[in-house]
mmCIF file of C-alpha atoms in Angstrom:
data_model
loop_
_atom_site.group_PDB
_atom_site.id
_atom_site.type_symbol
_atom_site.label_atom_id
_atom_site.label_comp_id
_atom_site.label_asym_id
_atom_site.label_seq_id
_atom_site.Cartn_x
_atom_site.Cartn_y
_atom_site.Cartn_z
ATOM 1 C CA UNK A 211 92.785 73.441 120.224
ATOM 2 C CA UNK A 212 94.876 75.041 117.506
ATOM 3 C CA UNK A 213 96.103 72.610 114.807
ATOM 4 C CA UNK A 214 99.846 72.347 114.322
ATOM 5 C CA UNK A 215 101.290 73.131 110.923
ATOM 6 C CA UNK A 216 104.682 72.078 109.630
ATOM 7 C CA UNK A 217 106.999 73.306 108.378
ATOM 8 C CA UNK A 218 106.721 76.890 109.607
ATOM 9 C CA UNK A 219 108.437 78.140 106.475
ATOM 10 C CA UNK A 220 109.732 76.740 103.215
ATOM 11 C CA UNK A 221 111.686 78.254 100.344
ATOM 12 C CA UNK A 222 111.441 76.759 96.866
ATOM 13 C CA UNK A 223 112.715 77.412 93.412
ATOM 14 C CA UNK A 224 110.120 77.644 90.693
ATOM 15 C CA UNK A 225 109.141 74.162 89.576
ATOM 16 C CA UNK A 226 109.920 72.418 92.846
ATOM 17 C CA UNK A 227 107.385 70.581 94.999
ATOM 18 C CA UNK A 228 106.325 71.140 98.611
ATOM 19 C CA UNK A 229 104.201 69.454 101.244
ATOM 20 C CA UNK A 230 102.548 71.255 104.137
ATOM 21 C CA UNK A 231 101.161 69.258 107.028
ATOM 22 C CA UNK A 232 98.383 70.010 109.486
ATOM 23 C CA UNK A 233 97.813 67.920 112.623
ATOM 24 C CA UNK A 234 95.116 68.090 115.241
ATOM 25 C CA UNK A 235 94.835 66.575 118.703
ATOM 26 C CA UNK A 236 91.069 66.368 118.271
ATOM 27 C CA UNK A 237 88.811 64.389 115.951
ATOM 28 C CA UNK A 238 88.057 66.390 112.835
ATOM 29 C CA UNK A 239 84.865 66.938 110.901
ATOM 30 C CA UNK A 240 86.536 68.815 108.068
ATOM 31 C CA UNK A 241 89.783 70.529 107.115
ATOM 32 C CA UNK A 242 89.981 73.792 105.184
ATOM 33 C CA UNK A 243 93.005 75.200 103.371
ATOM 34 C CA UNK A 244 93.507 78.917 102.711
ATOM 35 C CA UNK A 245 96.306 80.983 101.209
ATOM 36 C CA UNK A 246 97.052 84.535 102.284
ATOM 37 C CA UNK A 247 99.357 86.918 100.465
ATOM 38 C CA UNK A 248 101.036 89.699 102.387
ATOM 39 C CA UNK A 249 98.617 92.476 103.272
ATOM 40 C CA UNK A 250 95.633 90.654 101.790
ATOM 41 C CA UNK A 251 92.755 88.529 103.056
ATOM 42 C CA UNK A 252 92.914 84.721 103.229
ATOM 43 C CA UNK A 253 91.598 83.077 100.082
ATOM 44 C CA UNK A 254 89.884 79.708 100.087
ATOM 45 C CA UNK A 255 91.693 76.824 98.363
ATOM 46 C CA UNK A 256 89.762 73.694 99.234
ATOM 47 C CA UNK A 257 87.820 71.754 101.859
ATOM 48 C CA UNK A 258 88.173 68.084 102.722
ATOM 49 C CA UNK A 259 85.034 66.699 104.289
ATOM 50 C CA UNK A 260 85.576 62.996 104.648
ATOM 51 C CA UNK A 261 88.298 60.835 105.991
ATOM 52 C CA UNK A 262 90.595 59.725 103.229
ATOM 53 C CA UNK A 263 89.283 62.346 100.852
ATOM 54 C CA UNK A 264 91.693 63.816 98.380
ATOM 55 C CA UNK A 265 91.108 66.874 96.282
ATOM 56 C CA UNK A 266 93.009 68.651 93.591
ATOM 57 C CA UNK A 267 92.957 72.102 92.130
ATOM 58 C CA UNK A 268 95.332 72.800 89.282
ATOM 59 C CA UNK A 269 98.672 71.640 90.708
ATOM 60 C CA UNK A 270 97.598 71.965 94.324
ATOM 61 C CA UNK A 271 96.016 68.969 96.002
ATOM 62 C CA UNK A 272 95.285 67.816 99.520
ATOM 63 C CA UNK A 273 94.542 64.696 101.511
ATOM 64 C CA UNK A 274 92.743 64.093 104.787
ATOM 65 C CA UNK A 275 93.559 61.179 107.073
ATOM 66 C CA UNK A 276 90.702 61.166 109.539
ATOM 67 C CA UNK A 277 92.186 58.395 111.649
ATOM 68 C CA UNK A 278 95.461 60.230 112.096
ATOM 69 C CA UNK A 279 93.629 63.557 112.482
ATOM 70 C CA UNK A 280 95.832 65.184 109.931
ATOM 71 C CA UNK A 281 95.800 66.714 106.489
ATOM 72 C CA UNK A 282 98.505 67.480 103.958
ATOM 73 C CA UNK A 283 98.623 70.066 101.178
ATOM 74 C CA UNK A 284 100.706 69.196 98.115
ATOM 75 C CA UNK A 285 102.049 71.850 95.763
ATOM 76 C CA UNK A 286 103.653 70.469 92.637
ATOM 77 C CA UNK A 287 105.719 72.285 90.034
ATOM 78 C CA UNK A 288 105.437 75.447 92.120
ATOM 79 C CA UNK A 289 104.901 78.804 90.448
ATOM 80 C CA UNK A 290 105.856 82.267 91.664
ATOM 81 C CA UNK A 291 102.165 82.939 92.313
ATOM 82 C CA UNK A 292 102.115 80.177 94.939
ATOM 83 C CA UNK A 293 104.077 82.351 97.355
ATOM 84 C CA UNK A 294 102.161 83.264 100.481
ATOM 85 C CA UNK A 295 101.167 81.922 103.864
ATOM 86 C CA UNK A 296 99.118 78.738 103.884
ATOM 87 C CA UNK A 297 96.682 78.099 106.710
ATOM 88 C CA UNK A 298 94.767 75.009 107.611
ATOM 89 C CA UNK A 299 91.510 75.468 109.469
ATOM 90 C CA UNK A 300 89.889 72.593 111.311
ATOM 91 C CA UNK A 301 86.299 72.034 112.237
ATOM 92 C CA UNK A 302 85.552 69.622 115.070
ATOM 93 C CA UNK A 303 81.812 69.131 114.780
ATOM 94 C CA UNK A 304 78.477 70.552 113.738
ATOM 95 C CA UNK A 305 79.479 73.957 115.070
ATOM 96 C CA UNK A 306 80.724 76.107 112.176
ATOM 97 C CA UNK A 307 83.683 77.300 114.205
ATOM 98 C CA UNK A 308 87.042 77.018 112.421
ATOM 99 C CA UNK A 309 90.319 76.883 114.326
ATOM 100 C CA UNK A 310 93.308 77.929 112.228
ATOM 101 C CA UNK A 311 96.919 76.834 112.474
ATOM 102 C CA UNK A 312 99.659 79.447 112.697
ATOM 103 C CA UNK A 313 100.452 79.127 109.025
ATOM 104 C CA UNK A 314 103.283 78.034 106.746
ATOM 105 C CA UNK A 315 105.151 80.741 104.868
ATOM 106 C CA UNK A 316 105.936 79.537 101.349
ATOM 107 C CA UNK A 317 108.365 81.493 99.214
ATOM 108 C CA UNK A 318 108.893 80.560 95.579
ATOM 109 C CA UNK A 319 111.929 82.110 93.942
ATOM 110 C CA UNK A 320 112.703 82.251 90.220
ATOM 111 C CA UNK B 133 79.235 90.211 92.637
ATOM 112 C CA UNK B 134 80.618 92.332 95.414
ATOM 113 C CA UNK B 135 82.584 90.466 98.011
ATOM 114 C CA UNK B 136 82.556 91.029 101.742
ATOM 115 C CA UNK B 137 82.945 94.739 102.461
ATOM 116 C CA UNK B 138 84.669 96.070 105.546
ATOM 117 C CA UNK B 139 85.171 99.593 106.777
ATOM 118 C CA UNK B 140 87.289 101.362 107.660
ATOM 119 C CA UNK B 141 90.298 99.694 106.033
ATOM 120 C CA UNK B 142 92.671 101.383 108.447
ATOM 121 C CA UNK B 143 92.035 102.836 111.879
ATOM 122 C CA UNK B 144 94.457 104.585 114.184
ATOM 123 C CA UNK B 145 93.153 105.558 117.584
ATOM 124 C CA UNK B 146 94.351 106.328 121.065
ATOM 125 C CA UNK B 147 94.054 104.076 124.039
ATOM 126 C CA UNK B 148 90.711 104.452 125.762
ATOM 127 C CA UNK B 149 88.793 105.463 122.653
ATOM 128 C CA UNK B 150 85.846 103.542 121.254
ATOM 129 C CA UNK B 151 86.411 101.741 117.966
ATOM 130 C CA UNK B 152 83.674 100.438 115.672
ATOM 131 C CA UNK B 153 84.436 98.111 112.790
ATOM 132 C CA UNK B 154 81.821 97.440 110.138
ATOM 133 C CA UNK B 155 81.093 94.532 107.841
ATOM 134 C CA UNK B 156 78.679 93.895 104.992
ATOM 135 C CA UNK B 157 78.531 90.191 104.120
ATOM 136 C CA UNK B 158 77.926 88.817 100.650
ATOM 137 C CA UNK B 159 74.240 89.026 99.825
ATOM 138 C CA UNK B 160 72.407 85.812 100.596
ATOM 139 C CA UNK B 161 75.031 84.475 102.975
ATOM 140 C CA UNK B 162 73.609 83.277 106.272
ATOM 141 C CA UNK B 163 76.764 82.999 108.341
ATOM 142 C CA UNK B 164 79.017 85.843 109.379
ATOM 143 C CA UNK B 165 82.342 85.471 111.188
ATOM 144 C CA UNK B 166 84.634 87.975 112.900
ATOM 145 C CA UNK B 167 88.338 87.095 113.149
ATOM 146 C CA UNK B 168 91.361 88.809 114.617
ATOM 147 C CA UNK B 169 94.845 88.221 113.208
ATOM 148 C CA UNK B 170 98.117 88.956 115.004
ATOM 149 C CA UNK B 171 101.639 87.688 114.540
ATOM 150 C CA UNK B 172 101.652 86.104 117.974
ATOM 151 C CA UNK B 173 98.278 84.360 117.977
ATOM 152 C CA UNK B 174 97.535 83.941 114.290
ATOM 153 C CA UNK B 175 93.976 83.970 112.986
ATOM 154 C CA UNK B 176 91.448 83.671 115.821
ATOM 155 C CA UNK B 177 87.688 83.422 115.584
ATOM 156 C CA UNK B 178 86.030 85.987 117.839
ATOM 157 C CA UNK B 179 82.338 85.370 117.178
ATOM 158 C CA UNK B 180 80.016 84.084 114.495
ATOM 159 C CA UNK B 181 76.371 84.655 113.609
ATOM 160 C CA UNK B 182 73.796 82.547 111.825
ATOM 161 C CA UNK B 183 70.775 84.409 110.454
ATOM 162 C CA UNK B 184 71.760 87.454 112.534
ATOM 163 C CA UNK B 185 71.843 85.457 115.791
ATOM 164 C CA UNK B 186 75.160 85.074 117.678
ATOM 165 C CA UNK B 187 75.989 81.373 117.848
ATOM 166 C CA UNK B 188 79.446 81.188 119.381
ATOM 167 C CA UNK B 189 81.140 84.126 121.106
ATOM 168 C CA UNK B 190 83.646 82.072 123.075
ATOM 169 C CA UNK B 191 86.516 83.776 121.271
ATOM 170 C CA UNK B 192 85.554 87.309 122.330
ATOM 171 C CA UNK B 193 88.489 88.289 124.543
ATOM 172 C CA UNK B 194 86.671 90.267 127.203
ATOM 173 C CA UNK B 195 83.779 92.560 127.982
ATOM 174 C CA UNK B 196 85.408 95.413 126.114
ATOM 175 C CA UNK B 197 84.475 93.630 122.876
ATOM 176 C CA UNK B 198 80.926 93.431 121.588
ATOM 177 C CA UNK B 199 79.412 92.447 118.244
ATOM 178 C CA UNK B 200 75.994 92.963 116.747
ATOM 179 C CA UNK B 201 74.188 91.983 113.590
ATOM 180 C CA UNK B 202 71.010 94.063 113.372
ATOM 181 C CA UNK B 203 70.127 92.736 109.916
ATOM 182 C CA UNK B 204 71.325 90.311 107.267
ATOM 183 C CA UNK B 205 73.487 92.873 105.519
ATOM 184 C CA UNK B 206 75.340 94.568 108.349
ATOM 185 C CA UNK B 207 77.431 93.720 111.386
ATOM 186 C CA UNK B 208 79.587 95.708 113.780
ATOM 187 C CA UNK B 209 82.417 94.836 116.104
ATOM 188 C CA UNK B 210 82.950 97.376 118.849
ATOM 189 C CA UNK B 211 85.864 97.789 121.227
ATOM 190 C CA UNK B 212 85.305 100.081 124.196
ATOM 191 C CA UNK B 213 87.678 101.140 125.630
ATOM 192 C CA UNK B 214 90.446 100.199 123.221
ATOM 193 C CA UNK B 215 93.911 99.157 124.405
ATOM 194 C CA UNK B 216 97.257 98.864 122.567
ATOM 195 C CA UNK B 217 97.049 95.059 122.732
ATOM 196 C CA UNK B 218 93.939 95.226 120.552
ATOM 197 C CA UNK B 219 96.111 96.289 117.627
ATOM 198 C CA UNK B 220 95.589 93.687 114.921
ATOM 199 C CA UNK B 221 93.935 93.055 111.581
ATOM 200 C CA UNK B 222 90.248 92.270 111.983
ATOM 201 C CA UNK B 223 88.614 90.201 109.266
ATOM 202 C CA UNK B 224 84.982 89.577 108.566
ATOM 203 C CA UNK B 225 83.958 86.498 106.557
ATOM 204 C CA UNK B 226 80.650 85.108 105.334
ATOM 205 C CA UNK B 227 79.342 81.710 104.249
ATOM 206 C CA UNK B 228 76.154 80.652 102.479
ATOM 207 C CA UNK B 229 73.794 78.194 104.166
ATOM 208 C CA UNK B 230 74.717 74.584 103.496
ATOM 209 C CA UNK B 231 78.258 75.396 102.483
ATOM 210 C CA UNK B 232 81.460 75.700 104.469
ATOM 211 C CA UNK B 233 83.609 77.985 102.348
ATOM 212 C CA UNK B 234 84.330 81.226 104.148
ATOM 213 C CA UNK B 235 84.777 84.331 102.010
ATOM 214 C CA UNK B 236 86.945 86.887 103.739
ATOM 215 C CA UNK B 237 86.712 90.631 103.501
ATOM 216 C CA UNK B 238 89.818 92.789 102.998
ATOM 217 C CA UNK B 239 90.210 93.381 106.732
ATOM 218 C CA UNK B 240 90.534 96.417 108.973
ATOM 219 C CA UNK B 241 94.018 97.192 110.196
ATOM 220 C CA UNK B 242 93.663 98.645 113.706
ATOM 221 C CA UNK B 243 96.425 100.428 115.560
ATOM 222 C CA UNK B 244 95.789 101.563 119.113
ATOM 223 C CA UNK B 245 98.405 103.971 120.413
#
């Protein structure tokens, strides 16, 4: 079952913050976040492996609420380089199969 | 280190023709994944291998699609015969044993006329 991402698109000015949500109808083993720029391959951002885990990378961080079967990606003080489509990928068990959401298009303007 | 390598980068073919996409995973990676990306359906897993053995092919759309991994450094995805609805970007990704991070190749943009 494909996870649901929200919002579908967001437009920011440089320096503003954004939150992208990812919800699943199934229990999750892990949540992956990727960013894809137009015409390029998805690039790994981070993985959250345990319920309640939070991770941070520069000014991008994420949380994983296992009970609610959802994850959120937080982008603070956005930079122009943050523009792209953000995908969450969910893994439901020991199988290595990832199911990706449809993506959130983030545009950061000067 | 070289990343995942895919060829060709672009392919234009006519309906009914056979198409073969190629992938070389990162050396030492044990898992290899084939994805298809379209605007309508997003990024879909087609099949993945572990140590050259297909583990899950539930995403392969139909018998026209087949994938092989004859050795640890090479995999192919074949479409025969191709149809216009197969037009998409096909990505290959690899993962080392014990890790979950998937490293994507640059993709093959396929257009079937």
